[in-house]
CSV table of C-alpha atoms (C1' of nucleotides) in Angstrom, one decimal:
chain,number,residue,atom,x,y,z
A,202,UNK,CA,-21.4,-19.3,40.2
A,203,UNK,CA,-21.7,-15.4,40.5
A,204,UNK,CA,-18.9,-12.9,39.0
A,205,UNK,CA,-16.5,-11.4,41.2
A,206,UNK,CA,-17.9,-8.2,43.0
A,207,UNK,CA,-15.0,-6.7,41.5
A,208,UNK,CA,-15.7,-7.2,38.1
A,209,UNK,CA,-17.2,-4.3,36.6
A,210,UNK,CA,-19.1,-5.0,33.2
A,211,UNK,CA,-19.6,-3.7,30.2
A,212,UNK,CA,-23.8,-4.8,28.8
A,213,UNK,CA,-24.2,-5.8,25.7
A,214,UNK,CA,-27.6,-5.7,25.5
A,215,UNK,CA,-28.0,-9.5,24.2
A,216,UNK,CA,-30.1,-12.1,25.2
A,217,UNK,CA,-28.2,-14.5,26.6
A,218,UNK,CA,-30.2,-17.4,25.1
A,219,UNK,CA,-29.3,-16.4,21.3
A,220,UNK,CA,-26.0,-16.5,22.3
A,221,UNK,CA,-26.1,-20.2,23.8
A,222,UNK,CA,-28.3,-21.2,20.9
A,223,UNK,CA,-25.2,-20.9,18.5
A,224,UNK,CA,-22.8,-22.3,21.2
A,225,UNK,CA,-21.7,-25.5,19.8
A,226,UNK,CA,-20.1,-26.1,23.1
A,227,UNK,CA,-23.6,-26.6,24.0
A,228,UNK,CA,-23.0,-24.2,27.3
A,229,UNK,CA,-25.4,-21.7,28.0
A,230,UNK,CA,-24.7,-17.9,28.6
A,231,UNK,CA,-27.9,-17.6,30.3
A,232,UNK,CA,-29.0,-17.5,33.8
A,233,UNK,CA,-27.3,-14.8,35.1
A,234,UNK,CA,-29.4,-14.4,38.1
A,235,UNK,CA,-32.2,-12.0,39.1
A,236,UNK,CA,-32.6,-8.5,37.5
A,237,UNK,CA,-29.4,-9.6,35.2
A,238,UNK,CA,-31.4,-12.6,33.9
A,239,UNK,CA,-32.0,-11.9,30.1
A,240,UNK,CA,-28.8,-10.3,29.6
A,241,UNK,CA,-24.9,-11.5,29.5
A,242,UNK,CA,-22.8,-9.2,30.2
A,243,UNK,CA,-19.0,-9.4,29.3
A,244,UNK,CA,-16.0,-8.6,31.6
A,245,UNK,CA,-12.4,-7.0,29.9
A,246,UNK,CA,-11.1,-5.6,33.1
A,247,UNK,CA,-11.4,-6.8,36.2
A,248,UNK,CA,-9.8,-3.7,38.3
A,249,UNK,CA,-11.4,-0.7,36.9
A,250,UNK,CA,-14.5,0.4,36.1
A,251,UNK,CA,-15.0,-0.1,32.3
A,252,UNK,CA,-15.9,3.1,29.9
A,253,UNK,CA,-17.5,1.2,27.3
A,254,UNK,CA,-15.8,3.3,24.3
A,255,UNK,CA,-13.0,2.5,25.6
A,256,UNK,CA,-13.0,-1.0,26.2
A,257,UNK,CA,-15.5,-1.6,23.2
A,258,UNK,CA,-12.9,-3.3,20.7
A,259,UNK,CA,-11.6,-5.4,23.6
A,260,UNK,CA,-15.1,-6.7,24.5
A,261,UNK,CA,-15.6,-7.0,20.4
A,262,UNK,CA,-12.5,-9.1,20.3
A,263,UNK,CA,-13.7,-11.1,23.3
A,264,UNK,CA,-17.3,-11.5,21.7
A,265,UNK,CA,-16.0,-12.3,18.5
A,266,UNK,CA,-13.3,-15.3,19.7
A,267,UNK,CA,-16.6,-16.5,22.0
A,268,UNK,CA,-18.5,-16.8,18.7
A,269,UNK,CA,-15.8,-18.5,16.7
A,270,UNK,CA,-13.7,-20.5,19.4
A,271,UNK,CA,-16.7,-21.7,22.3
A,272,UNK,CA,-13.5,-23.1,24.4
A,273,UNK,CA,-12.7,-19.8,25.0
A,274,UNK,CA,-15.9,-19.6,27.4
A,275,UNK,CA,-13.4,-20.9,30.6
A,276,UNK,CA,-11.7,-17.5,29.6
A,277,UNK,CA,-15.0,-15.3,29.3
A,278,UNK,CA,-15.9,-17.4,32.9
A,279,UNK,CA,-12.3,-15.8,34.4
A,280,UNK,CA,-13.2,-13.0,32.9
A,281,UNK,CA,-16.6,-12.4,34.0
A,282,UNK,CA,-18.9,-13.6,31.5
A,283,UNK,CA,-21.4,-15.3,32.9
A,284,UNK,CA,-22.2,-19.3,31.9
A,285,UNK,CA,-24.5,-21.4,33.0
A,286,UNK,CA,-25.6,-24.8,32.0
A,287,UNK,CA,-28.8,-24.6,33.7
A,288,UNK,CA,-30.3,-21.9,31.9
A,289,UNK,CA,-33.4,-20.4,32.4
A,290,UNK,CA,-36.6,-20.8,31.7
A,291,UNK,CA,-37.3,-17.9,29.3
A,292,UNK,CA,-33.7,-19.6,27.4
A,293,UNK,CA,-35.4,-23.0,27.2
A,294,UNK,CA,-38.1,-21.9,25.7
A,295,UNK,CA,-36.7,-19.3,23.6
A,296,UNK,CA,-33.1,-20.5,22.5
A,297,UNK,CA,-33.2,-24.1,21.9
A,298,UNK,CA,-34.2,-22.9,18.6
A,299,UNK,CA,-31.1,-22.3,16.6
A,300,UNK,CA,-33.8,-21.4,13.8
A,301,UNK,CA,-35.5,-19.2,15.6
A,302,UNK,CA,-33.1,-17.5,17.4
A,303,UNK,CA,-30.3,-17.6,15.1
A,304,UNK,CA,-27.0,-16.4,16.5
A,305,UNK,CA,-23.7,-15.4,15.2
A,306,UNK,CA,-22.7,-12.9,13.2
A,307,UNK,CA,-25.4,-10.9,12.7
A,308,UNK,CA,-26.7,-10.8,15.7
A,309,UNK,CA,-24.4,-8.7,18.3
A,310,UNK,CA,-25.7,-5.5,17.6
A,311,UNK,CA,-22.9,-2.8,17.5
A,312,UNK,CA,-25.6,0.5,18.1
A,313,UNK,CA,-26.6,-1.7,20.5
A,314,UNK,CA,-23.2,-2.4,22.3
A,315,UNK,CA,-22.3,1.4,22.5
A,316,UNK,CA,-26.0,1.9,23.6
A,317,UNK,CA,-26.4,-0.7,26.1
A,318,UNK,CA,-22.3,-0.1,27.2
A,319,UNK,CA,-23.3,3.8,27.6
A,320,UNK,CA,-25.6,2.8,29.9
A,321,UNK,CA,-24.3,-0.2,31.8
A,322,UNK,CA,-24.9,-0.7,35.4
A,323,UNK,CA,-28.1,2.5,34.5
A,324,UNK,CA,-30.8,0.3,33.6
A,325,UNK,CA,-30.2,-3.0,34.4
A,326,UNK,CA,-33.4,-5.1,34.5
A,327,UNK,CA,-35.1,-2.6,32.4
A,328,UNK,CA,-36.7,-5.3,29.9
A,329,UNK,CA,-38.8,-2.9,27.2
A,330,UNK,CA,-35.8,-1.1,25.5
A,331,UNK,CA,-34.0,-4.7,25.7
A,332,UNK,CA,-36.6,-6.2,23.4
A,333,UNK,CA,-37.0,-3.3,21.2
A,334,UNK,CA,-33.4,-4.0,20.3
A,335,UNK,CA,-34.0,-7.7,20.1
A,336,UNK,CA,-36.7,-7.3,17.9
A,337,UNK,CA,-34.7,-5.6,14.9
A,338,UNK,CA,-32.4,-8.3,15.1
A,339,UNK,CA,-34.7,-10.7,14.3
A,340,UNK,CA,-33.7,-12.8,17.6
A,341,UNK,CA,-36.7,-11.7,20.0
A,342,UNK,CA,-39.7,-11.8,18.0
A,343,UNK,CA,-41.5,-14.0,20.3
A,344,UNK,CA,-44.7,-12.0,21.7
A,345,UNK,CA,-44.2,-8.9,19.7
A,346,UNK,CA,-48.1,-9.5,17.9
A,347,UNK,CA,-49.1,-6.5,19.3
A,348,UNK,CA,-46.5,-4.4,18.3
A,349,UNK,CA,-46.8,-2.8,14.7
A,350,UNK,CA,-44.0,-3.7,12.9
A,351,UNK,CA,-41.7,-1.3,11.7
A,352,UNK,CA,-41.9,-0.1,8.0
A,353,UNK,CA,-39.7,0.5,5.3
A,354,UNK,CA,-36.6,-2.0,4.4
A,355,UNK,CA,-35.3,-3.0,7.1
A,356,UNK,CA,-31.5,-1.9,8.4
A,357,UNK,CA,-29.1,-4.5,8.8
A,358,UNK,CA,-27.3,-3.7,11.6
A,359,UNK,CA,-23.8,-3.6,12.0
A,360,UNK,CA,-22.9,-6.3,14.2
A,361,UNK,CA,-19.6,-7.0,15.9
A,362,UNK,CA,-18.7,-10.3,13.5
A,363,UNK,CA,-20.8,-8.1,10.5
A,364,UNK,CA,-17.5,-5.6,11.7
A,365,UNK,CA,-15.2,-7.9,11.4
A,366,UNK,CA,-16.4,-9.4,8.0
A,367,UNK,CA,-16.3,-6.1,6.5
A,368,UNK,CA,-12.7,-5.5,7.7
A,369,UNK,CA,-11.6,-8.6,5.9
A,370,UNK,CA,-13.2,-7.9,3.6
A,371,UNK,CA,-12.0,-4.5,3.0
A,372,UNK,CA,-8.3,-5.6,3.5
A,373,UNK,CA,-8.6,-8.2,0.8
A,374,UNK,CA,-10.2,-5.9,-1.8
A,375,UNK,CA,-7.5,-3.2,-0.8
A,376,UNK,CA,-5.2,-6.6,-1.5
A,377,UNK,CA,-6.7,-7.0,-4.9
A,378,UNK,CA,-6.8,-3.4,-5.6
A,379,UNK,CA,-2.9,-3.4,-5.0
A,380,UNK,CA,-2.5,-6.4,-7.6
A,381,UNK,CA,-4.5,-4.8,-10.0
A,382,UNK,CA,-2.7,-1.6,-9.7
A,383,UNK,CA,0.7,-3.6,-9.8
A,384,UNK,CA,-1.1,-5.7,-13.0
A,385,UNK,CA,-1.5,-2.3,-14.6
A,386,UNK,CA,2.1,-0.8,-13.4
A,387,UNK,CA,3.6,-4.0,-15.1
A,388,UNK,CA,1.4,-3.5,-18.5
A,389,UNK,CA,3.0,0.4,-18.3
A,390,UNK,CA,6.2,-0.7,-18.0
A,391,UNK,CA,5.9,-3.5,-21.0
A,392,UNK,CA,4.8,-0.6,-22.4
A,393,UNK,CA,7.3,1.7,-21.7
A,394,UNK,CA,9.9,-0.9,-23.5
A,395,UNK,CA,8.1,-0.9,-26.4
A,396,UNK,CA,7.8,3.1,-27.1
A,397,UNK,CA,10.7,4.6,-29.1
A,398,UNK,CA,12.5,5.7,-26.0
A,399,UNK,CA,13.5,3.7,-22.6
A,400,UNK,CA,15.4,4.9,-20.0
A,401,UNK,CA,16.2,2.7,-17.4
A,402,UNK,CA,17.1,6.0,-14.6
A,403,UNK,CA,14.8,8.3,-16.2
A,404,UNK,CA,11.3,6.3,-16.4
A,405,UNK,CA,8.7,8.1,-18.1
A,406,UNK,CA,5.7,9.1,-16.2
A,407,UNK,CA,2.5,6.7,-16.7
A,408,UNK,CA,0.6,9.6,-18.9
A,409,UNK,CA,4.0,10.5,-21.0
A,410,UNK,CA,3.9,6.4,-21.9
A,411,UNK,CA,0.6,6.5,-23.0
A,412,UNK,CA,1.0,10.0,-24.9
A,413,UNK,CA,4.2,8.8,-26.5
A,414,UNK,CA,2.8,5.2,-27.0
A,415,UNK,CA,0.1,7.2,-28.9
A,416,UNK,CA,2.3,9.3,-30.7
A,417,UNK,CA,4.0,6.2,-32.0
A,418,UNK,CA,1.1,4.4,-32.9
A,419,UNK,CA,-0.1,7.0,-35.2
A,420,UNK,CA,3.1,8.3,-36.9
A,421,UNK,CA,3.8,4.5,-38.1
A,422,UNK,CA,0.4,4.2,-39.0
A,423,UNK,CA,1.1,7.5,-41.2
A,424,UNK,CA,4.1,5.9,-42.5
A,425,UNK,CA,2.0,2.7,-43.8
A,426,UNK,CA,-0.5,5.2,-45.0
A,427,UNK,CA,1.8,7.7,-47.5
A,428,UNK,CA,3.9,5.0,-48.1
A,429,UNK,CA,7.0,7.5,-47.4
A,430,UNK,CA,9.8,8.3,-45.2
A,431,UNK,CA,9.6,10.7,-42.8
A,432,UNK,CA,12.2,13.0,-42.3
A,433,UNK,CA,13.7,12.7,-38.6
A,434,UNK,CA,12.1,16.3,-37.8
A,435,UNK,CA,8.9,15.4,-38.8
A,436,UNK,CA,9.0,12.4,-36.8
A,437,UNK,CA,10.4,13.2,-33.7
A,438,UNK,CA,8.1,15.9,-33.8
A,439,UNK,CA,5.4,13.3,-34.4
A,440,UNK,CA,6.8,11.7,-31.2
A,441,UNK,CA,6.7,14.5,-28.6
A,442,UNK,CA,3.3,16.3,-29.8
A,443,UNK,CA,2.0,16.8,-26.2
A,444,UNK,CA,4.6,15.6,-24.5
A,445,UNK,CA,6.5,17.5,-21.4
A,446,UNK,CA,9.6,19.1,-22.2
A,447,UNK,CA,11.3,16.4,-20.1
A,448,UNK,CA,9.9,13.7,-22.2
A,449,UNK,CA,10.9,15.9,-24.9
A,450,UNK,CA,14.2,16.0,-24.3
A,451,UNK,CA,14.3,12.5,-23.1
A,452,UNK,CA,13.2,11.2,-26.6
A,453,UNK,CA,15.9,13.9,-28.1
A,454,UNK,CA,18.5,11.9,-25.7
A,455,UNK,CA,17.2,8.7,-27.5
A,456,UNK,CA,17.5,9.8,-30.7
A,457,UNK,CA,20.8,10.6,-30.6
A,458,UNK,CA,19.6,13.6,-32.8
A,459,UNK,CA,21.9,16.5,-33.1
A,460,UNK,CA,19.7,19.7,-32.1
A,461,UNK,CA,20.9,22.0,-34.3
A,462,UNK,CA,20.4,20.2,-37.3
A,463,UNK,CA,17.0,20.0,-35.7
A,464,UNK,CA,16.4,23.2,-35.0
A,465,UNK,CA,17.8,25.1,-38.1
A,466,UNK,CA,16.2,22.7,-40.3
A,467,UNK,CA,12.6,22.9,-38.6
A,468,UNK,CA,13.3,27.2,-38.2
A,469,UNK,CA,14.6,27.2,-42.2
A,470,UNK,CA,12.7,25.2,-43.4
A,471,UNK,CA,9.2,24.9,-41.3
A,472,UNK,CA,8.2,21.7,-40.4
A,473,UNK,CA,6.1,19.0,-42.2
A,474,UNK,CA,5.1,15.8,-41.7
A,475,UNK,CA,4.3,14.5,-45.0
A,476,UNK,CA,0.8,13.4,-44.3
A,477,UNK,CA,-2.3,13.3,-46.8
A,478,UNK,CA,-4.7,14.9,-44.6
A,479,UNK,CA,-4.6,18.0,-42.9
A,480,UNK,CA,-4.8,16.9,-39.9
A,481,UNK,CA,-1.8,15.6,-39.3
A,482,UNK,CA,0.6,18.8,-40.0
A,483,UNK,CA,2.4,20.3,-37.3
A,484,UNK,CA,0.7,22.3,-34.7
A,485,UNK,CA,2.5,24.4,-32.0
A,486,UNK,CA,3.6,22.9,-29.1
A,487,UNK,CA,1.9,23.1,-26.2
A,488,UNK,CA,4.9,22.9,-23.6
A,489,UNK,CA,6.7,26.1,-24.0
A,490,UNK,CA,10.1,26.1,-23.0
A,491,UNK,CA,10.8,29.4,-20.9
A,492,UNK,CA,14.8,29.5,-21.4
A,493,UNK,CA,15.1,29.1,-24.9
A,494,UNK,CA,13.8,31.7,-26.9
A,495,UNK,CA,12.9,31.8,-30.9
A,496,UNK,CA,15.8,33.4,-31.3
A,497,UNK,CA,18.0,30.3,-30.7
A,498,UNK,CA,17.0,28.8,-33.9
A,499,UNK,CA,17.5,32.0,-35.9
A,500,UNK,CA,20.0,31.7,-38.6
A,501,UNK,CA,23.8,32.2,-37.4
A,502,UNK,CA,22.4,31.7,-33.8
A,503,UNK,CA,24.9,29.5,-31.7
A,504,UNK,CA,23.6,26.1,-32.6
A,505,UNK,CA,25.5,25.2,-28.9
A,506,UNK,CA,23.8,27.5,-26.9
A,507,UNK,CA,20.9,25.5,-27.2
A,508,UNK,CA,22.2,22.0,-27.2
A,509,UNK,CA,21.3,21.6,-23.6
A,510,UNK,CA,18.0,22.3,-24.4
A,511,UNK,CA,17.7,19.5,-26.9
A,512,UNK,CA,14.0,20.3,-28.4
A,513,UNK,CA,12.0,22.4,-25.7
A,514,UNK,CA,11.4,24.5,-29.1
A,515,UNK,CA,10.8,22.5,-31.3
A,516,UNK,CA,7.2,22.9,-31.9
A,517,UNK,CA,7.4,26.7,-30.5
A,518,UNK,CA,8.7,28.0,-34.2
A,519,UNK,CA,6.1,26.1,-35.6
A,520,UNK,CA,2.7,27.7,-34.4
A,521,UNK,CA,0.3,27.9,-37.1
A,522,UNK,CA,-2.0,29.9,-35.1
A,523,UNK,CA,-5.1,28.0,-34.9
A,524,UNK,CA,-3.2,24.9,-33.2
A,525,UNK,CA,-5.6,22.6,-31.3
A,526,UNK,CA,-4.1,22.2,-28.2
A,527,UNK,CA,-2.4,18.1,-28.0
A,528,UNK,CA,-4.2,17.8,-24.4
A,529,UNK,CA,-7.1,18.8,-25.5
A,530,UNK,CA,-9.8,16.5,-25.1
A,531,UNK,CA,-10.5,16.3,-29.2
A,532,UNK,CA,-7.0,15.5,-29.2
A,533,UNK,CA,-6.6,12.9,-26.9
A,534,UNK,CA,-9.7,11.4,-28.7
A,535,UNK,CA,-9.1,11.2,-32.2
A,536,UNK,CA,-9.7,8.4,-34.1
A,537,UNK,CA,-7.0,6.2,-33.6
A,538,UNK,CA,-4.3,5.5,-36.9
A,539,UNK,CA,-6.0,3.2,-39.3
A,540,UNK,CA,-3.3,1.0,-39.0
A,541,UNK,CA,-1.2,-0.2,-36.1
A,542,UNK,CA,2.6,-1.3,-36.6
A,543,UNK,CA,4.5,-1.7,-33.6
A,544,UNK,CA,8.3,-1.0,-34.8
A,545,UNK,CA,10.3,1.8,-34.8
A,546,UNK,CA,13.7,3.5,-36.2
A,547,UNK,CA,16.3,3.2,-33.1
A,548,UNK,CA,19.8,3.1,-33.8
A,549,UNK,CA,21.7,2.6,-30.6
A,550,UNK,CA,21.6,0.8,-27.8
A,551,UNK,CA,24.1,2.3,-24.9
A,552,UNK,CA,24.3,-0.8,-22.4
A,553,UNK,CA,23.8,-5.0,-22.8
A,554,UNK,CA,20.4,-5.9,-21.4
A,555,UNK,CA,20.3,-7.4,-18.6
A,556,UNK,CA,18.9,-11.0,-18.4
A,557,UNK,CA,15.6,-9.5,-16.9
A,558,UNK,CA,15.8,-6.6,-19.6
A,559,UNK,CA,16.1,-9.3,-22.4
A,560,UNK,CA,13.2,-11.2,-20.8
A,561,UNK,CA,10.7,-8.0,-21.0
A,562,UNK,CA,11.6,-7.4,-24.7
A,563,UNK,CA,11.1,-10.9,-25.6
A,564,UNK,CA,9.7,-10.2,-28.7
A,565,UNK,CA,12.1,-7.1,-29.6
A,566,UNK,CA,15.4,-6.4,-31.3
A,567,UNK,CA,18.0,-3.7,-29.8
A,568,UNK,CA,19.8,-1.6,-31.9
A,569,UNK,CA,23.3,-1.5,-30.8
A,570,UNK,CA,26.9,0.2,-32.1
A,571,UNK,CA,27.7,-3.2,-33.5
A,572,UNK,CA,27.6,-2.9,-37.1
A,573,UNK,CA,24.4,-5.4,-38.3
A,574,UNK,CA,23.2,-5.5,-41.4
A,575,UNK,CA,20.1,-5.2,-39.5
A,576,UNK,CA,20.6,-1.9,-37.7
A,577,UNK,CA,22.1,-0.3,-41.0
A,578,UNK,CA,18.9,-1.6,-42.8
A,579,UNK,CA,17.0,-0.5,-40.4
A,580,UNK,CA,18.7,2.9,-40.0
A,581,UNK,CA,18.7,3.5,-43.8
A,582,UNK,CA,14.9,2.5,-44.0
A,583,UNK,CA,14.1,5.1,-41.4
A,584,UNK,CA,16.2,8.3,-42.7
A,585,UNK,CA,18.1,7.3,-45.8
A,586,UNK,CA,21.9,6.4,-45.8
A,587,UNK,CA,23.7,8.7,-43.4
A,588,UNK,CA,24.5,12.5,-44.4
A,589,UNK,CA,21.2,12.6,-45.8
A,590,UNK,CA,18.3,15.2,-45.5
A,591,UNK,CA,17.1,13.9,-41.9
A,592,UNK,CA,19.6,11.2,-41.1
A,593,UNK,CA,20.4,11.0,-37.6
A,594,UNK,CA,23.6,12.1,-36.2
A,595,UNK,CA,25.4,10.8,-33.0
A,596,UNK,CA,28.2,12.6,-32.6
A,597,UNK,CA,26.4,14.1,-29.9
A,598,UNK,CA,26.6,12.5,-26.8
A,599,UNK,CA,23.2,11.2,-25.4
A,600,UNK,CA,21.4,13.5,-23.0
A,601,UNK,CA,20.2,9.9,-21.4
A,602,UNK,CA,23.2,7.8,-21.6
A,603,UNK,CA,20.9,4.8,-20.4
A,604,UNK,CA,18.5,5.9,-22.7
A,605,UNK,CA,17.8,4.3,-25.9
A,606,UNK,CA,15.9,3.6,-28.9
A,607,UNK,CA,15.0,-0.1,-29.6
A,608,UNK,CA,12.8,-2.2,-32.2
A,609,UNK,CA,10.5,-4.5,-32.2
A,610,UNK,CA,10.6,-7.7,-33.9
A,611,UNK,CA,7.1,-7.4,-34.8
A,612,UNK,CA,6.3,-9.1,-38.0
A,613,UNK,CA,4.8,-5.9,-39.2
A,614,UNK,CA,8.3,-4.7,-38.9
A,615,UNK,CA,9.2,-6.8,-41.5
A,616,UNK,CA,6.3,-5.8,-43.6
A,617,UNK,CA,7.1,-2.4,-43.2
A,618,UNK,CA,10.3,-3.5,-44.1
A,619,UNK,CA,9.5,-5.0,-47.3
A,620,UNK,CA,7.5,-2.4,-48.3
A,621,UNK,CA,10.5,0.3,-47.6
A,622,UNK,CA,12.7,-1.9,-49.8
A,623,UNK,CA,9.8,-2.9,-53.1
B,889,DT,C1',7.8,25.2,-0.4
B,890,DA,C1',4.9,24.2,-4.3
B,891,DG,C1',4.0,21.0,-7.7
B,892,DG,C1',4.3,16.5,-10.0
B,893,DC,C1',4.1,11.7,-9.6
B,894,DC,C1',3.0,7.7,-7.3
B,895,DA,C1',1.0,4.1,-4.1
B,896,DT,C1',-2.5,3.1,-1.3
B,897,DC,C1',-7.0,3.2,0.8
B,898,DT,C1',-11.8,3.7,0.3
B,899,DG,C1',-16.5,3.9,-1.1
B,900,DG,C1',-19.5,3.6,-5.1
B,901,DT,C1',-21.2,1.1,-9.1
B,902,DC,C1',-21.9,-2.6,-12.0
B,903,DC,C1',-21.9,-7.4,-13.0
B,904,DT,C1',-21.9,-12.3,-12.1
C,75,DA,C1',-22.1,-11.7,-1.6
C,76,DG,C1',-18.1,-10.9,-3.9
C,77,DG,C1',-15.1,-9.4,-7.6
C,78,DA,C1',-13.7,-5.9,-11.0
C,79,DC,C1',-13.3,-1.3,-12.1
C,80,DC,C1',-13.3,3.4,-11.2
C,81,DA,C1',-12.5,7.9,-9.1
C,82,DG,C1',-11.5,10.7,-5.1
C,83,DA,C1',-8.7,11.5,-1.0
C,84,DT,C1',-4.5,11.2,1.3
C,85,DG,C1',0.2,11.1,2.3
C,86,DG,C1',5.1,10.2,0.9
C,87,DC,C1',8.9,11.2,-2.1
C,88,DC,C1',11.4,14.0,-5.2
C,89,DT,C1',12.7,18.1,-7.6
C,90,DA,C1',12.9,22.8,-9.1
DNA sequence: TAGGCCATCTGGTCCT
DNA sequence: AGGACCAGATGGCCTA
């Protein structure tokens, strides 16, 4: 049987006999006669001359469904490829050796595609550079004593199923990589439920979780340390060190806080955060807020003019000149708190959860307008009974309206609890 | 339009 | 070899 004269070919540059040897069909792609005889040589078109780089991925595809499906050989017949049963002498001796001549996927050679395609129809017969290639691929080392062997570690090829392989295997760690990013969005967002301030419309940003998260951590853990209340300035201001303006004002929505007893408390007063150590007082903010100026929380200013602006400025009056900068690398590497105590002083809760909502705050408690003896504890145990020094006002409506403060359940609420209420 | 945020892809490294 | 993890690149979307 002899291809069509038609049939223009792309070479591949293979020895027919290491493909047959790894033909379970048991048919040979050998014997292609005269000049052609150690090489297939694989057909996509029929009615135009092939340009290899063009047509290279088709005769992959072909190759690759001949390797993996041998009934596809009737098709690579049709379409050119060249099969024989009889086989040659140089494939008897050679291929009938799956061992020695093993086939498959590492043995189409991709450089040598392209460089056997580039120069189809060129060099046919041409047996030296045919060997050389064989050779590397560990398929034609029959009668190459004479030939010093190459040094240095050997290059592996890309081959057309190697290709392949590494495709599939590319998609499924890109597959994995997804999950784990998904994995890691989920964790962010359990995360983001936990921190003193969720908004469903208004989601936090993954570094403002982890920089309010932190925030959190360490102004409970200061709370367990003095053993004393913070006043709502302090804290809040414990909660948005380093934080945008956005998340800022975001936390300022949640806290329901009214800004200008913020403000004119934190400008008449300074602000302190009743800590032991130094370390812990109030630095200046690092987000400045460009459209309110000090002069908003001057005495007699209009505490409504900056309403809007809920706290851009809150840590701007407070700049004790040798502030480390909350971004800063020493910052974002301190020690963490010595002690951990997920919980938190929410009073309000704008909408019902959702049954999904309730599901990711399995282990929490929601603060709502319904009077609990809960809540009330829970808001007296943060700031004192209301119209105190620091209590939390909500006469102001919510700059979030979705946005609230919620509680954990945490059994180290409870501690945190009892110890508020020895 | 610039900048922020995000998802995704990708290659490198380390480990099993 | 393959999986986990990481960081850089890239492009899309949104907002000021």
């Amino acid at each position: 049987m002899a291809p069509a004269s038609d049939v223009p070919t792309i070479w591949l540059g293979i020895r027919a006999g290491c493909h047959s040897a790894s033909l379970q069909s048991g048919k040979r792609i050998a014997s292609v006669p005269d000049h052609r005889q150690p090489r297939i040589f694989l057909l996509v078109s029929r009615k135009r001359e092939l340009k290899p780089e063009d047509e290279l991925d088709a005769g992959i595809a072909m190759l690759t469904r001949l390797f993996k499906e041998p009934s596809v050989l009737s098709d690579m017949q049709k379409f050119g490829v060249w099969v024989d049963d009889s086989g040659s002498e140089d494939s008897k001796t050679k291929d009938e050796d799956p061992e020695h001549c093993r086939l498959g996927d590492e043995d189409l050679d991709e450089d040598s595609i392209k460089g056997e395609g580039s120069r189809a129809q060129s060099d046919i017969g041409g047996e030296e550079d045919f060997d050389e290639d064989l050779d590397e691929e560990g398929c034609g080392d029959e009668g190459d004593g004479d030939r010093p062997k190459k040094r240095g570690p050997k290059k592996r090829k890309m081959t057309v199923a190697r290709i392949e392989r590494s495709k599939v295997r590319r998609q499924k760690a890109n597959a994995r990589e997804r999950t784990r990013m998904h994995d890691l969005n989920s964790a962010l967002d359990n995360l983001r439920k936990v921190v003193p301030c969720y908004s469903k419309t208004q989601k936090l940003s993954k570094i403002e979780t982890l920089r309010l998260a932190k925030n959190y951590i360490w102004a409970l853990s200061e709370i367990l340390r003095n053993g004393k209340r913070p006043d709502v300035v302090s804290y809040v201001q414990t909660l948005c060190k380093g934080l945008s303006q956005p998340t800022t004002n975001l936390v300022a929505g949640c806290l329901q806080l009214n800004s200008r007893n913020f403000l004119t408390e934190q400008c008449h007063e300074g602000v302190r955060f009743h800590a032991p150590t130094p370390s812990f007082s109030i630095h200046s903010y690092p987000y400045q807020c460009s459209r309110l100026s000090s002069t908003h929380c001057q005495p007699g200013s209009n505490p409504h003019s900056v309403r809007n602006h809920s706290f851009c400025s809150a840590y701007e009056t407070y700049n004790e000149g040798t502030s480390p900068d909350y971004n800063s690398a020493e910052y974002e590497s301190r020690n963490s708190p010595p002690v951990c105590v997920n919980g938190n002083f929410g009073v309000r809760q704008q909408e019902p959860l959702s049954p999904d909502e309730e599901r990711g705050y399995h282990y929490s408690m929601h603060y709502t307008n319904l009077p609990s003896a809960r809540s009330s504890a829970a808001h007296a145990l943060a700031f004192g009974p209301p119209g105190s020094r620091g209590a939390m006002h909500s006469q102001n409506p919510p700059a979030f309206p979705d946005a609230y403060m919620h509680h954990d359940r945490d059994p180290a609420y409870d501690e945190l609890n009892a110890f508020y209420h020895k």
